[in-house]
XYZ file of C-alpha atoms in Angstrom:
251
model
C 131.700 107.619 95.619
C 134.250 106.944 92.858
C 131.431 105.326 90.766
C 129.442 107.057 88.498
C 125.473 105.860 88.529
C 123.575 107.086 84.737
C 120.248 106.859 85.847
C 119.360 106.706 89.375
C 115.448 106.204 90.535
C 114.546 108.197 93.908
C 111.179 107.024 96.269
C 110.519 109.077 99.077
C 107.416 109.150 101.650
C 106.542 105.381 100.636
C 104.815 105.305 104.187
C 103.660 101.915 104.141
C 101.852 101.500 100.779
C 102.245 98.569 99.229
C 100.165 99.729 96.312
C 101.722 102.563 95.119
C 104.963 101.118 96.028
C 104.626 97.642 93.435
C 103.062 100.499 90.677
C 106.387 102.350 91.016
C 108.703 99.517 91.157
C 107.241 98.165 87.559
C 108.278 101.494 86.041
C 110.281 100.742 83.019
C 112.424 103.548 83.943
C 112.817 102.210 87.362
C 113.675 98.284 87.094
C 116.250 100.348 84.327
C 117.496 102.395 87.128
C 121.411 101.603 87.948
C 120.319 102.224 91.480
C 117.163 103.059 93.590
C 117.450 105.824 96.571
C 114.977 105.687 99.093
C 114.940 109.120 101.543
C 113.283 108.048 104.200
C 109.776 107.753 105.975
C 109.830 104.333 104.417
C 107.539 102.098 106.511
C 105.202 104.170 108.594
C 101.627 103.648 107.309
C 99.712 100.642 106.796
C 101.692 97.628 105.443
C 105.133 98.830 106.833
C 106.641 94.991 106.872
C 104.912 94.062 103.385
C 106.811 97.132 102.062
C 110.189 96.608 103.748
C 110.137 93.129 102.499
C 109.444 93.861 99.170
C 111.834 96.782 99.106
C 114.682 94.591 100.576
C 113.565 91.395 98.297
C 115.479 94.274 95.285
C 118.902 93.264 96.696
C 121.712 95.774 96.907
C 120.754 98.232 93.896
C 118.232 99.856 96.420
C 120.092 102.572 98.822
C 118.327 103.294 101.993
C 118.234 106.890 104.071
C 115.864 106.959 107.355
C 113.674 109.406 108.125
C 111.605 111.283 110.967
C 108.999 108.834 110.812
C 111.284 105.328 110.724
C 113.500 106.882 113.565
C 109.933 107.355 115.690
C 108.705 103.288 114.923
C 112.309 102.471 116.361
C 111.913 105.165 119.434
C 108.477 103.419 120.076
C 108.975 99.182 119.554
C 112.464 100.558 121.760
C 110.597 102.031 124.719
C 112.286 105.466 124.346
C 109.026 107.074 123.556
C 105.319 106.626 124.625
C 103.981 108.025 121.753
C 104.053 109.380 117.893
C 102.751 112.484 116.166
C 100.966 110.601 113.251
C 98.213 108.088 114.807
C 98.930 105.287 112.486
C 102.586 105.194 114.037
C 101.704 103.042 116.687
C 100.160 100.880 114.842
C 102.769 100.370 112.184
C 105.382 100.306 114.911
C 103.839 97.145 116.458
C 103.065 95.309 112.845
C 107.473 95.659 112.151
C 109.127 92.412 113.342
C 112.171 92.539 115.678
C 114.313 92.511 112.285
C 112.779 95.053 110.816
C 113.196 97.188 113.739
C 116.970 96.983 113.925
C 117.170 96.952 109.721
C 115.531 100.901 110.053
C 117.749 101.752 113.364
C 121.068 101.436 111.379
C 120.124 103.619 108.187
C 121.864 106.274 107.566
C 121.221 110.119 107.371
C 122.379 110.812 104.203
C 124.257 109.372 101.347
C 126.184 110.809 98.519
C 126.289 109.382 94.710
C 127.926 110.512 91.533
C 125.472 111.099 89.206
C 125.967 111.595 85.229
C 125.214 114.984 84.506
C 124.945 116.512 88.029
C 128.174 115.344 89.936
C 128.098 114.517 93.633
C 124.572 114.496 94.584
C 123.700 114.653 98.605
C 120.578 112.650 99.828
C 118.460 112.935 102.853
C 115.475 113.220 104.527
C 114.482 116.568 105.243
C 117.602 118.445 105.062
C 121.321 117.500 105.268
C 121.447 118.028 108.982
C 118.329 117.390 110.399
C 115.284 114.747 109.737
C 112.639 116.652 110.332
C 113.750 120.299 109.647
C 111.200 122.286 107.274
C 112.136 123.512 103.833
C 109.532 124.394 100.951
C 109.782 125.396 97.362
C 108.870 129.256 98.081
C 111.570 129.143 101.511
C 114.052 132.590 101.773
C 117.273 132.278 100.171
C 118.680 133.210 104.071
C 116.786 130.191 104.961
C 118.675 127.772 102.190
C 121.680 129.405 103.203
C 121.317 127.827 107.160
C 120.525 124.576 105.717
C 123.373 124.221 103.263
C 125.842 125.267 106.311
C 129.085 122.701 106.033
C 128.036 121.279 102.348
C 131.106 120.347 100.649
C 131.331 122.916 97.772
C 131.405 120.096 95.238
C 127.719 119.543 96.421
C 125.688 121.011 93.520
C 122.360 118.836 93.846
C 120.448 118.251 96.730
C 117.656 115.473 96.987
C 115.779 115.912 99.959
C 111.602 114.446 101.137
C 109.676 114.734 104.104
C 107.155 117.287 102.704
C 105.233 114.988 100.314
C 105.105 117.892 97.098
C 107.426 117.444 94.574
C 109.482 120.446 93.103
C 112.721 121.217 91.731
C 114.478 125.086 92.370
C 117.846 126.813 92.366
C 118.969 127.754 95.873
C 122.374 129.531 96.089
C 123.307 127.775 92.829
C 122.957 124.098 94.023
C 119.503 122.194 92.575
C 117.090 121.477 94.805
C 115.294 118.288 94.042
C 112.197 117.087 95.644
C 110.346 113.436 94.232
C 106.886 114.160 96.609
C 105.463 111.152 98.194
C 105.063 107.875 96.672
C 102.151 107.241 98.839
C 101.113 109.853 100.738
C 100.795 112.529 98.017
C 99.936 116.098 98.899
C 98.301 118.507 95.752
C 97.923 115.555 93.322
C 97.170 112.156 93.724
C 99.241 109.101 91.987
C 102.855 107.723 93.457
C 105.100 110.853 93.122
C 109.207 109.803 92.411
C 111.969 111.538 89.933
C 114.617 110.070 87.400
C 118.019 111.434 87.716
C 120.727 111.670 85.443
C 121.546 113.434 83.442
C 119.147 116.061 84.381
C 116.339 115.771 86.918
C 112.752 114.220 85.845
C 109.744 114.471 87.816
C 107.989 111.653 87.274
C 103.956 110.750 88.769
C 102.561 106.650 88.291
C 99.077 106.761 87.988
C 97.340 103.599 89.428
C 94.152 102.238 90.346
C 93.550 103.984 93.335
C 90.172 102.759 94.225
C 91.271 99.466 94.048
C 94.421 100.334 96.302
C 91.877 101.580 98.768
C 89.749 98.526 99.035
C 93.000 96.516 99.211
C 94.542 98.711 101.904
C 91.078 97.909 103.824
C 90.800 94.541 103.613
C 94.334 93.414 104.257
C 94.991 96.443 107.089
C 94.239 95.750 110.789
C 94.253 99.687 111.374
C 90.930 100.420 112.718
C 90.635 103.555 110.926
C 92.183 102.221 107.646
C 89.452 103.052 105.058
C 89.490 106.834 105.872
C 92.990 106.846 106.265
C 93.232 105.032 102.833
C 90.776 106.953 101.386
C 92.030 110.712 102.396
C 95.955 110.044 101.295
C 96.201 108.186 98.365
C 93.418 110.250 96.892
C 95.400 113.431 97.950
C 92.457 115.236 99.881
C 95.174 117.346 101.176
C 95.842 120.082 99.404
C 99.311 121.307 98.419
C 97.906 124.980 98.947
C 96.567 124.338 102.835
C 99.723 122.033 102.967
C 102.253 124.776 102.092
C 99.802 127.204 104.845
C 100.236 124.484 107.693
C 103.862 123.670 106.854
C 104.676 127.705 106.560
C 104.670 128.402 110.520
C 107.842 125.530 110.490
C 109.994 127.462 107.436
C 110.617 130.582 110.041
């Protein structure tokens, strides 16, 4: 961690959209980027090898974190579960070829880069210790305490996903840092991502979502594709009825 990145680019929540994913990756600011960070629920929607190939075809500047959702297309192509919470798992799961399968089984948790202008910066998934654990921009202080339990106290920015709404907050002095969803936006559609260093940039890449929708449909074997396609990238979900459903997870 000796190195010192100046600007690093950070996708989360890519979940399979090729769209969204090719509109990010021709950001200026992004093919600028001295590294990419990726945290997690890369390849669970409905081009999950199209997007790992593409993601991989970027060659070591990308840096790669697993989340909830890769962990459960491993736990599912592996036998060691029968089914998956989100009902285009399956689906991606069997579309991810045996390579694939054992590229997303050996991510890690978390990863930690120097960053210009923020120090060592800790990324995950959901939180630093767990993959799935709930956090939210409005959680209890007591709450950010638990999570930041064992941080080395050289630690001062977080960047954590998993929730799909980007925001950035103080907790307990350390920055909190969340890109959103490249393409599974919640409150706003367009492929959600942030610019750090030496600060922390939200950034949102507007693209031709009706087009991405007709794509999705044509070139996606999921039988429910166009409603699927249809309902995320054009962020039908709320961030307010989001934040209400997520709330009963953030005890």
């Amino acid at each position: 961690m000796t190195e010192e990145h100046t600007r690093v680019a950070v996708l989360s929540d890519i979940h399979g959209v090729l769209p969204a994913l090719e509109a990010v990756l021709a950001e200026p600011d992004v093919a600028a980027a001295d590294r990419i960070v990726l945290t997690g629920d890369i390849a669970a929607g409905p081009q999950p090898a199209e997007v790992l190939d593409l993601l991989r075809e970027q060659g070591d500047r990308v840096l790669w974190i697993g989340g909830n959702a890769d962990r459960e297309l491993v736990e599912y192509r592996r036998g060691e579960r029968t089914e998956i919470p989100d009902p285009i798992g399956p689906y991606a799961a069997r579309a991810l070829r045996t390579d694939q399968v054992d590229f997303l089984a050996a991510l890690p948790a978390t990863r930690t880069l120097r960053v210009r202008g923020l120090g060592p910066v800790l990324f995950c998934h959901a939180t630093p210790r767990d993959d799935e654990e709930v956090v939210l921009v409005d959680s209890r202080p007591a709450r950010w305490a638990e999570v930041f339990t064992g941080l080395p106290a050289d630690i001062r920015t977080v960047v954590c996903g998993h929730t799909h709404m980007p925001y950035l907050r103080l907790a307990h002095g350390r920055l909190v840092v969340n890109p959103g969803s490249v393409g599974m936006p919640y409150g706003r559609p367009g492929a959600h991502w942030c610019l750090l260093g030496p600060g922390a940039d939200l950034r949102v890449t507007s693209y031709d979502i009706p087009a991405a929708v007709t794509r999705l449909t044509r070139e996606c074997a999921y039988p429910d594709i166009a409603a699927w396609a249809d309902y995320f990238l054009h962020a039908r979900a709320t961030d307010t009825k989001v934040l209400a459903a997520w709330s009963p997870a953030d005890p």
